[in-house]
Coordinates of C-alpha atoms in Angstrom, one line a residue:
Chain E
X82 CA -17.1 26.0 -60.0
X83 CA -13.6 24.4 -60.2
X84 CA -12.9 21.3 -57.8
X85 CA -9.9 19.3 -57.3
X86 CA -10.4 15.4 -55.8
X87 CA -7.1 14.1 -54.7
X88 CA -4.9 15.4 -57.9
X89 CA -1.4 14.4 -57.3
X90 CA 1.3 15.6 -59.9
X91 CA 4.6 13.9 -60.4
X92 CA 7.5 15.3 -62.8
X93 CA 9.8 12.4 -63.3
X94 CA 10.8 11.3 -59.2
X95 CA 9.3 14.8 -57.7
X96 CA 5.5 14.6 -56.6
X97 CA 4.7 18.4 -56.7
X98 CA 1.0 17.8 -55.5
X99 CA -0.1 15.1 -53.1
X100 CA -3.1 14.4 -53.1
X101 CA -4.9 18.4 -53.2
X102 CA -8.7 18.0 -52.8
X103 CA -10.8 21.5 -52.5
X104 CA -13.4 23.6 -54.2
X105 CA -13.9 26.9 -55.0
X106 CA -17.8 28.1 -55.7
X107 CA -19.1 30.2 -58.1
X108 CA -18.5 34.1 -57.6
X109 CA -15.8 33.2 -54.4
X110 CA -12.4 34.4 -54.6
X111 CA -10.3 31.8 -53.2
X112 CA -6.5 32.6 -52.1
X113 CA -4.3 29.9 -51.8
X114 CA -1.2 30.9 -50.2
X115 CA 2.3 29.0 -49.8
X116 CA 5.5 29.6 -49.5
X117 CA 7.9 29.3 -52.8
X118 CA 7.8 25.9 -54.7
X119 CA 5.1 24.5 -52.4
X120 CA 2.6 23.9 -56.3
X121 CA 0.5 26.9 -56.4
X122 CA 1.3 27.7 -60.0
X123 CA 1.5 24.2 -61.0
X124 CA -2.5 23.9 -59.0
X125 CA -3.1 26.7 -61.1
X126 CA -1.9 25.4 -64.5
X127 CA -4.0 21.7 -63.9
X128 CA -6.9 23.7 -64.1
X129 CA -6.3 25.3 -67.5
X130 CA -4.4 21.7 -69.0
X131 CA -1.6 23.6 -69.3
X132 CA -0.5 20.3 -67.1
X133 CA -1.8 16.8 -66.8
X134 CA -2.4 16.1 -63.8
X135 CA -0.7 12.4 -62.7
X136 CA -3.9 11.1 -60.9
X137 CA -7.2 12.6 -59.4
X138 CA -10.0 14.4 -61.2
X139 CA -10.3 17.9 -61.9
X140 CA -14.3 19.3 -62.7
X141 CA -14.9 22.6 -63.7
X142 CA -18.4 23.4 -63.9
X143 CA -19.6 19.9 -63.7
X144 CA -17.3 18.3 -66.3
X145 CA -14.4 16.4 -65.6
X146 CA -11.7 17.8 -67.5
X147 CA -8.2 15.6 -66.4
X148 CA -8.6 13.8 -69.4
X149 CA -9.4 16.2 -71.6
X150 CA -7.0 16.8 -75.2
X151 CA -5.6 20.0 -76.3
X152 CA -8.5 20.7 -78.4
X153 CA -11.3 19.9 -75.4
X154 CA -9.6 22.0 -73.0
X155 CA -10.1 25.0 -76.0
X156 CA -13.5 25.8 -74.2
X157 CA -12.5 25.5 -70.8
X158 CA -10.0 27.8 -71.8
X159 CA -12.5 30.6 -73.2
X160 CA -14.6 30.5 -69.8
X161 CA -11.1 31.2 -67.9
X162 CA -8.5 34.2 -67.9
X163 CA -5.0 33.3 -66.5
X164 CA -3.1 36.1 -65.3
X165 CA 0.9 34.8 -65.2
X166 CA 3.2 34.8 -62.5
X167 CA 5.3 36.3 -65.9
X168 CA 3.5 39.0 -67.5
X169 CA 3.9 36.7 -71.0
X170 CA 2.9 39.5 -73.5
X171 CA 3.5 38.6 -76.6
X172 CA 6.7 41.1 -77.7
X173 CA 6.3 41.7 -81.5
X174 CA 2.6 43.0 -80.7
X175 CA 1.7 46.5 -79.3
X176 CA -0.3 46.7 -76.3
X177 CA -3.4 47.4 -78.2
X178 CA -2.7 44.1 -79.8
X179 CA -2.2 42.0 -77.4
X180 CA -5.2 43.3 -75.4
X181 CA -7.4 42.9 -78.7
X182 CA -5.4 39.7 -79.4
X183 CA -7.9 37.6 -77.1
X184 CA -11.4 39.1 -78.6
X185 CA -10.4 38.6 -81.6
X186 CA -9.8 35.0 -81.4
X187 CA -13.0 34.3 -79.0
X188 CA -15.2 36.5 -80.4
X189 CA -14.9 37.2 -84.3
X190 CA -17.8 38.7 -84.4
X191 CA -16.4 41.8 -82.6
X192 CA -16.4 45.1 -84.5
X193 CA -13.2 47.1 -84.4
X194 CA -14.9 50.0 -82.6
X195 CA -15.8 47.4 -80.4
X196 CA -12.7 45.8 -80.2
X197 CA -11.4 49.4 -79.6
X198 CA -13.7 50.6 -77.0
X199 CA -13.4 47.0 -75.0
X200 CA -9.3 47.6 -74.9
X201 CA -9.9 51.3 -73.8
X202 CA -11.6 50.2 -70.6
X203 CA -9.7 47.0 -70.0
X204 CA -6.6 49.7 -69.9
X205 CA -8.0 52.2 -67.6
X206 CA -9.1 49.0 -65.2
X207 CA -5.7 48.4 -64.3
X208 CA -4.8 52.5 -64.6
X209 CA -3.5 52.2 -67.6
X210 CA -3.5 55.1 -70.8
X211 CA -1.7 56.5 -73.6
X212 CA 0.5 53.4 -74.1
X213 CA -2.0 51.5 -76.4
X214 CA 0.8 51.6 -79.1
X215 CA 3.9 50.7 -77.1
X216 CA 5.5 47.4 -78.0
X217 CA 5.9 45.7 -74.2
X218 CA 9.5 46.2 -74.6
X219 CA 8.8 49.4 -73.8
X220 CA 7.0 49.7 -70.6
X221 CA 7.9 48.7 -67.4
X222 CA 7.6 45.3 -65.7
X223 CA 5.1 46.9 -63.7
X224 CA 2.9 48.1 -66.0
X225 CA 3.9 44.8 -68.5
X226 CA 1.8 43.1 -65.4
X227 CA -1.2 45.3 -65.6
X228 CA -1.5 45.2 -69.6
X229 CA -1.4 41.4 -68.5
X230 CA -4.1 41.5 -66.1
X231 CA -6.3 43.7 -68.7
X232 CA -6.0 41.0 -71.7
X233 CA -7.6 38.5 -69.3
X234 CA -10.0 40.4 -68.0
X235 CA -11.0 41.3 -71.6
X236 CA -12.5 38.2 -72.7
X237 CA -14.7 38.6 -70.0
X238 CA -14.4 34.7 -68.4
X239 CA -15.8 33.6 -65.5
X240 CA -13.5 32.2 -64.3
X241 CA -9.9 34.1 -63.2
X242 CA -7.0 32.4 -62.1
X243 CA -4.3 34.6 -61.0
X244 CA -0.2 33.0 -60.5
X245 CA 1.0 36.1 -57.9
X246 CA -0.7 39.1 -59.5
X247 CA 1.2 41.9 -57.8
X248 CA 4.0 40.5 -57.5
X249 CA 6.5 43.3 -58.7
X250 CA 3.7 46.0 -58.5
X251 CA 3.6 49.9 -56.2
X252 CA 1.1 49.9 -53.5
X253 CA -1.3 51.9 -55.2
X254 CA -1.2 49.0 -58.2
X255 CA -1.7 46.4 -56.1
X256 CA -4.6 47.7 -54.5
X257 CA -6.0 48.5 -57.3
X258 CA -5.6 45.1 -59.0
X259 CA -6.7 43.7 -55.9
X260 CA -9.9 46.0 -55.7
X261 CA -10.2 44.8 -59.6
X262 CA -10.6 41.5 -58.3
X263 CA -13.2 42.1 -55.8
X264 CA -15.5 44.2 -58.2
X265 CA -15.3 41.2 -60.7
X266 CA -16.1 38.6 -58.3
X267 CA -19.1 40.5 -56.8
X268 CA -20.5 42.2 -59.7
X269 CA -20.2 39.5 -62.3
X270 CA -19.6 36.5 -60.4
X271 CA -16.6 35.4 -61.4
X272 CA -14.8 32.7 -59.7
X273 CA -11.2 33.7 -58.2
X274 CA -8.3 32.2 -57.5
X275 CA -5.4 33.9 -56.5
X276 CA -2.1 32.3 -56.0
X277 CA -0.3 34.9 -53.6
X278 CA 2.3 35.2 -51.0
X279 CA 0.8 38.5 -49.6
X280 CA -1.4 37.3 -46.6
X281 CA -2.8 41.0 -45.7
X282 CA -4.5 41.1 -49.0
X283 CA -5.6 37.7 -49.0
X284 CA -7.0 38.7 -45.5
X285 CA -8.5 41.7 -47.4
X286 CA -10.8 40.6 -49.6
X287 CA -10.7 36.6 -49.9
X288 CA -14.0 34.9 -49.5
X289 CA -11.9 31.7 -48.9
X290 CA -8.3 31.3 -47.9
X291 CA -5.9 28.0 -48.9
X292 CA -2.5 27.1 -47.0
X293 CA -0.5 24.7 -49.1
X294 CA 2.8 23.3 -48.1
X295 CA 5.0 21.5 -49.4
X296 CA 2.4 20.2 -52.2
X297 CA -0.7 19.2 -49.4
X298 CA -3.3 21.7 -47.8
X299 CA -2.4 22.4 -44.6
X300 CA -5.4 24.7 -44.0
X301 CA -8.4 25.9 -45.1
X302 CA -11.3 28.5 -44.1
X303 CA -12.1 31.9 -44.0
X304 CA -9.8 34.0 -43.3
X305 CA -11.7 34.5 -39.7
X306 CA -10.6 30.8 -39.7
X307 CA -6.6 31.6 -40.3
X308 CA -6.3 33.9 -37.7
X309 CA -6.9 31.6 -35.9
X310 CA -4.9 29.0 -36.8
X311 CA -2.5 26.9 -34.6
X312 CA -0.5 26.0 -38.0
X313 CA 3.0 27.1 -37.7
X314 CA 3.3 28.1 -41.3
X315 CA 0.0 30.3 -41.0
X316 CA 1.1 31.8 -37.8
X317 CA 4.4 32.9 -39.8
X318 CA 2.7 34.2 -42.7
X319 CA -0.2 36.2 -40.0
X320 CA 3.3 37.6 -38.3
X321 CA 4.5 39.3 -41.5
X322 CA 1.2 41.5 -40.9
X323 CA 1.6 42.6 -37.7
Chain B
X92 CA -5.4 8.1 -64.7
X93 CA -1.8 6.9 -64.6
X94 CA 0.7 9.5 -66.4
X95 CA 4.2 10.4 -65.9
X96 CA 5.1 11.6 -69.0
X97 CA 4.7 15.5 -67.0
X98 CA 8.2 16.5 -68.3
X99 CA 10.4 17.9 -71.6
X100 CA 7.7 18.2 -74.3
X101 CA 4.4 16.4 -72.7
X102 CA 5.0 18.5 -69.5
X103 CA 3.0 21.2 -71.4
X104 CA 0.9 18.7 -73.5
X105 CA 1.8 19.9 -76.7
X106 CA 2.6 16.6 -78.0
X107 CA -0.1 13.6 -78.4
X108 CA -1.3 11.1 -75.7
X109 CA 0.6 8.5 -77.7
X110 CA 4.5 10.0 -76.5
X111 CA 2.4 10.1 -72.9
X112 CA 1.7 6.3 -72.4
X113 CA 4.9 5.3 -74.1
X114 CA 6.9 7.6 -71.9
X115 CA 5.0 6.9 -68.9
X116 CA 7.2 3.4 -67.9
X117 CA 8.5 3.7 -65.0
X118 CA 12.4 3.2 -66.1
X119 CA 14.0 6.2 -67.0
X120 CA 15.4 5.0 -69.7
X121 CA 12.8 5.0 -71.6
X122 CA 12.0 9.0 -70.0
X123 CA 15.9 9.4 -71.3
X124 CA 16.2 8.0 -74.4
X125 CA 12.4 7.8 -76.1
X126 CA 11.0 10.9 -75.0
X127 CA 12.9 13.3 -76.1
X128 CA 12.6 10.7 -79.7
X129 CA 9.3 10.2 -80.2
X130 CA 8.8 14.3 -79.1
X131 CA 11.1 14.6 -81.9
X132 CA 8.9 12.5 -84.1
X133 CA 5.8 14.1 -82.7
X134 CA 6.9 17.7 -83.7
X135 CA 7.8 16.5 -86.8
X136 CA 4.2 15.0 -87.3
X137 CA 2.4 17.6 -86.3
X138 CA 4.3 20.5 -88.0
X139 CA 3.4 18.6 -91.8
X140 CA 0.1 18.4 -90.6
X141 CA -0.1 22.0 -89.7
X142 CA 1.5 22.9 -93.1
X143 CA -1.4 21.5 -94.6
X144 CA -4.7 22.5 -92.1
X145 CA -5.8 26.4 -92.2
X146 CA -5.8 28.6 -90.9
X147 CA -2.6 29.3 -93.4
X148 CA -0.5 32.3 -91.5
X149 CA 0.6 33.8 -95.0
X150 CA 1.6 37.1 -93.2
X151 CA 4.2 35.4 -90.8
X152 CA 5.8 33.1 -93.6
X153 CA 6.4 36.3 -96.2
X154 CA 7.5 37.9 -92.6
X155 CA 10.4 34.6 -92.2
X156 CA 10.9 34.3 -95.8
X157 CA 12.2 37.6 -95.4
X158 CA 14.5 36.9 -92.9
X159 CA 15.6 33.4 -94.0
X160 CA 16.2 34.7 -97.3
X161 CA 16.8 37.9 -97.4
X162 CA 18.8 39.4 -94.4
X163 CA 20.6 35.8 -94.6
X164 CA 21.8 36.5 -98.1
X165 CA 24.9 39.1 -97.6
X166 CA 26.6 36.5 -94.5
X167 CA 26.2 33.7 -97.1
X168 CA 27.0 35.5 -100.3
X169 CA 30.8 36.5 -98.4
X170 CA 31.6 33.4 -96.6
X171 CA 30.8 31.1 -99.2
X172 CA 33.1 33.3 -102.1
X173 CA 35.8 33.0 -99.5
X174 CA 35.3 29.1 -99.2
X175 CA 35.1 29.0 -103.5
X176 CA 38.7 31.1 -103.4
X177 CA 40.0 29.1 -100.5
X178 CA 39.0 26.0 -102.5
X179 CA 40.5 26.5 -105.9
X180 CA 43.4 28.0 -104.6
X181 CA 44.3 24.8 -102.3
X182 CA 43.2 22.3 -105.2
X183 CA 45.6 24.1 -107.6
X184 CA 48.5 24.2 -105.0
X185 CA 48.1 20.6 -104.3
X186 CA 47.6 19.6 -108.0
X187 CA 50.4 21.3 -108.8
X188 CA 52.8 19.8 -105.9
X189 CA 51.4 15.9 -107.1
X190 CA 50.9 16.4 -111.0
X191 CA 52.6 19.4 -111.6
X192 CA 49.5 20.6 -113.4
X193 CA 45.9 22.3 -112.1
X194 CA 44.3 21.7 -115.6
X195 CA 41.7 20.1 -113.7
X196 CA 41.4 22.3 -110.9
X197 CA 38.0 24.0 -112.7
X198 CA 36.1 21.0 -113.1
X199 CA 37.2 19.7 -109.5
X200 CA 36.7 22.8 -107.8
X201 CA 33.3 22.8 -109.6
X202 CA 32.4 19.6 -108.4
X203 CA 32.9 20.3 -104.8
X204 CA 30.9 23.1 -104.7
X205 CA 27.7 22.4 -106.7
X206 CA 27.8 18.7 -104.5
X207 CA 29.0 19.6 -100.8
X208 CA 30.3 22.7 -100.4
X209 CA 27.5 25.6 -101.8
X210 CA 24.8 23.6 -99.9
X211 CA 26.7 22.7 -96.5
X212 CA 28.4 26.0 -96.0
X213 CA 25.6 27.6 -96.4
X214 CA 23.0 25.6 -94.4
X215 CA 25.5 26.0 -91.5
X216 CA 25.4 30.0 -91.8
X217 CA 21.8 29.7 -91.6
X218 CA 21.7 27.3 -88.8
X219 CA 24.2 30.1 -86.9
X220 CA 22.1 32.7 -87.8
X221 CA 18.3 31.8 -88.1
X222 CA 18.8 28.3 -86.2
X223 CA 19.6 29.9 -82.5
X224 CA 18.0 32.8 -82.8
X225 CA 14.3 30.4 -83.1
X226 CA 16.0 28.1 -80.0
X227 CA 16.6 31.6 -77.7
X228 CA 13.1 32.7 -79.0
X229 CA 11.0 29.7 -78.3
X230 CA 13.3 28.7 -75.2
X231 CA 12.5 32.7 -74.2
X232 CA 8.6 32.2 -75.0
X233 CA 8.4 28.9 -72.9
X234 CA 9.9 30.3 -69.7
X235 CA 8.5 33.6 -70.3
X236 CA 4.8 31.4 -69.9
X237 CA 4.1 32.9 -73.4
X238 CA 3.5 29.7 -74.6
X239 CA 1.2 28.9 -72.4
X240 CA -0.5 32.4 -72.5
X241 CA -1.0 31.3 -76.6
X242 CA -2.4 27.8 -75.6
X243 CA -5.1 29.9 -73.2
X244 CA -5.9 31.7 -76.6
X245 CA -6.6 29.0 -78.2
X246 CA -3.3 28.8 -80.5
X247 CA -1.7 26.0 -81.3
X248 CA 2.1 26.9 -80.7
X249 CA 3.7 24.9 -83.2
X250 CA 1.0 25.9 -85.6
X251 CA 1.7 29.4 -84.8
X252 CA 5.4 29.4 -83.7
X253 CA 7.1 26.5 -86.0
X254 CA 5.2 26.0 -89.4
X255 CA 5.7 29.7 -90.8
X256 CA 9.6 29.4 -89.7
X257 CA 10.1 25.7 -91.3
X258 CA 8.3 27.0 -94.5
X259 CA 10.4 29.8 -94.8
X260 CA 13.7 27.6 -94.0
X261 CA 12.9 25.0 -96.7
X262 CA 12.3 27.7 -99.1
X263 CA 14.8 29.5 -97.9
X264 CA 17.5 26.0 -97.5
X265 CA 16.2 25.6 -101.7
X266 CA 17.4 29.0 -102.8
X267 CA 20.0 29.9 -100.7
X268 CA 22.0 27.0 -101.7
X269 CA 21.8 28.1 -105.6
X270 CA 22.5 31.3 -104.9
X271 CA 25.3 30.2 -102.8
X272 CA 26.4 27.9 -105.2
X273 CA 26.5 30.5 -108.4
X274 CA 28.2 32.7 -105.7
X275 CA 30.7 30.2 -105.4
X276 CA 31.6 29.0 -109.2
X277 CA 31.0 32.8 -109.8
X278 CA 33.8 32.8 -107.3
X279 CA 35.7 30.4 -108.3
X280 CA 36.1 31.3 -111.7
X281 CA 37.0 35.1 -110.5
X282 CA 40.1 32.9 -109.1
X283 CA 40.9 31.1 -111.7
X284 CA 41.4 33.6 -114.1
X285 CA 42.9 35.9 -111.8
X286 CA 45.3 33.3 -110.1
X287 CA 45.8 30.3 -111.7
X288 CA 45.4 32.0 -115.6
X289 CA 42.3 30.6 -117.0
X290 CA 39.9 32.4 -118.9
X291 CA 35.9 32.6 -118.0
X292 CA 35.8 30.2 -121.5
X293 CA 38.1 27.7 -120.3
X294 CA 37.1 27.5 -117.4
X295 CA 33.2 26.6 -118.3
X296 CA 34.6 24.0 -120.9
X297 CA 36.6 22.6 -117.9
X298 CA 34.0 22.9 -115.4
X299 CA 31.0 21.5 -117.4
X300 CA 32.8 18.4 -118.4
X301 CA 33.0 17.5 -114.2
X302 CA 29.5 18.8 -113.1
X303 CA 25.8 19.1 -115.1
X304 CA 22.6 21.3 -114.0
X305 CA 21.3 17.9 -112.4
X306 CA 24.0 18.7 -109.8
X307 CA 22.9 22.0 -109.2
X308 CA 19.3 20.2 -108.5
X309 CA 20.4 18.2 -105.8
X310 CA 22.5 20.7 -104.3
X311 CA 18.9 22.8 -104.1
X312 CA 17.0 19.3 -103.1
X313 CA 19.9 19.3 -100.2
X314 CA 19.4 23.3 -99.1
X315 CA 15.7 22.4 -98.6
X316 CA 16.5 19.2 -96.6
X317 CA 19.0 20.8 -94.2
X318 CA 16.4 24.0 -94.3
X319 CA 13.8 22.0 -93.1
X320 CA 16.2 20.5 -90.2
X321 CA 17.4 23.9 -88.5
X322 CA 13.2 24.8 -87.3
X323 CA 12.8 21.5 -86.5
X324 CA 15.4 21.3 -84.4
X325 CA 15.6 24.9 -82.8
X326 CA 11.9 24.5 -82.1
X327 CA 12.3 21.3 -80.1
X328 CA 15.6 22.5 -78.0
X329 CA 13.3 26.1 -77.5
X330 CA 10.3 24.2 -76.3
X331 CA 12.3 22.2 -73.8
X332 CA 13.9 24.8 -72.3
X333 CA 15.1 24.8 -68.8
X334 CA 14.0 28.5 -66.8
X335 CA 16.1 30.7 -66.3
X336 CA 19.4 32.8 -69.0
X337 CA 21.2 29.3 -68.5
X338 CA 18.4 27.3 -69.3
X339 CA 18.0 29.8 -72.8
X340 CA 21.5 29.6 -73.2
X341 CA 21.7 25.6 -72.8
X342 CA 18.7 25.0 -75.7
X343 CA 20.8 27.5 -77.5
X344 CA 23.8 25.5 -77.8
X345 CA 22.4 22.4 -78.2
X346 CA 19.9 23.7 -81.0
X347 CA 23.1 24.7 -83.0
X348 CA 25.1 21.4 -82.2
X349 CA 22.3 19.1 -82.8
X350 CA 21.6 20.6 -86.2
X351 CA 25.3 20.7 -87.7
X352 CA 25.7 17.5 -86.5
X353 CA 22.4 16.9 -88.0
X354 CA 23.0 19.0 -91.6
X355 CA 26.5 17.1 -91.7
X356 CA 24.8 13.5 -91.5
X357 CA 22.2 13.7 -93.8
X358 CA 24.5 15.5 -96.2
X359 CA 26.3 11.7 -96.2
X360 CA 22.8 9.9 -96.6
X361 CA 21.6 12.9 -99.5
X362 CA 25.0 12.3 -101.1
X363 CA 24.7 8.8 -101.0
X364 CA 21.3 8.6 -102.5
X365 CA 22.0 11.0 -104.6
X366 CA 25.1 8.9 -105.6
X367 CA 23.0 6.2 -107.6
X368 CA 21.3 8.9 -109.3
X369 CA 24.2 10.1 -111.6

């Protein structure tokens, strides 16, 4: 479970998050919608300690983590998988090594045969086959994003954080990834926080949707609640799918 | 919790709480002046700790040594040879002009080469070749979130990126400085033979009256110190890189300029210290 209590995040004089509070329960899919620059990615990075909040509390599975040191955060990060806005693959490693890296790091007891099987399975989840020996620079951007997703799910995280996972992908792959997020949540009870602009997909698979505007939560509820929202920004998002 | 240090290197929590507390002061002067200085010192401290702390990344170190020494050697040898040739020809021309005799040229040239030219020129060449690439590499990793991805996997970016490059540059600076000095002396000897008419024997005799083996050791120590500066500045600016191609370009420029200035200042400091040891 992830809980934010009045989290404020400043960069110098700019306040990005202005007292954000929300809760994501285990197995829930929470979509975070908002226009560019409203602090969605900053919010995700605060959860895993890549950024530290200026004030407020962040609770993960009953632990207040905002004061954790880099070493203490490793325990939390082992539970979380994060798909970044950029593919963030390691250029010097092959696709196989990229996906296997996390398994080797988090589960050193895993045998090479098990790693190979796991990598192949994760790549097939994102519809990728036969590219294991290629370097990230040798595959398309869309494929890199899918490899990044495969790398994230390879370590069986209990919480998944997606920062615009389908941006730049074709509709078929977008649907496959949305389905994957849905399946992981239902089968493995993985908590998923998805930062996205895609209202259509949010209405399709989200349990709850939170709308962020200028660092504040302006709307939160089930997809049905949002359809009836009077917030102009939410209406704009809904207009997009009409 | 009050913590306003969320830009620059503290921004992604690479450095310790000390830095964050000091730069949490509301005065912008603190942020502008003290934050970069403290972050740099913190980077230095964490790099030094990373050297002694396992795991040791031997494979990465060997790869970096190949990049720094083996791949830089041709350009260093080529460039310092010409620097030596120019030095001896210019020295001879001006000595003949002023004191009508260039008998002291081999000695002066050797002195200049061993005390300044070999180490400084090779360090500046390593800066432009290795340092610029390193700042661009780390900067690109920062803006494409690869550094965040490393941290998500529980890997310390300083240990992973800076430590092997730091060790390689220190060793590389040491080795390349010796190579550069020997090549410089050889080039100077050849030119003095062909152009000025000094035999190799007379060149060495004249040289020995001005310089000793100690000079070569001091030059190598200088090379190692210059080598240490290169990855620290490059990685520092890489970690502080702002998003976009412009950000990477700016980080690279700043790193090369700062490293070059630091090398020249450090050369003065080391030269001053060594002057008490002759």
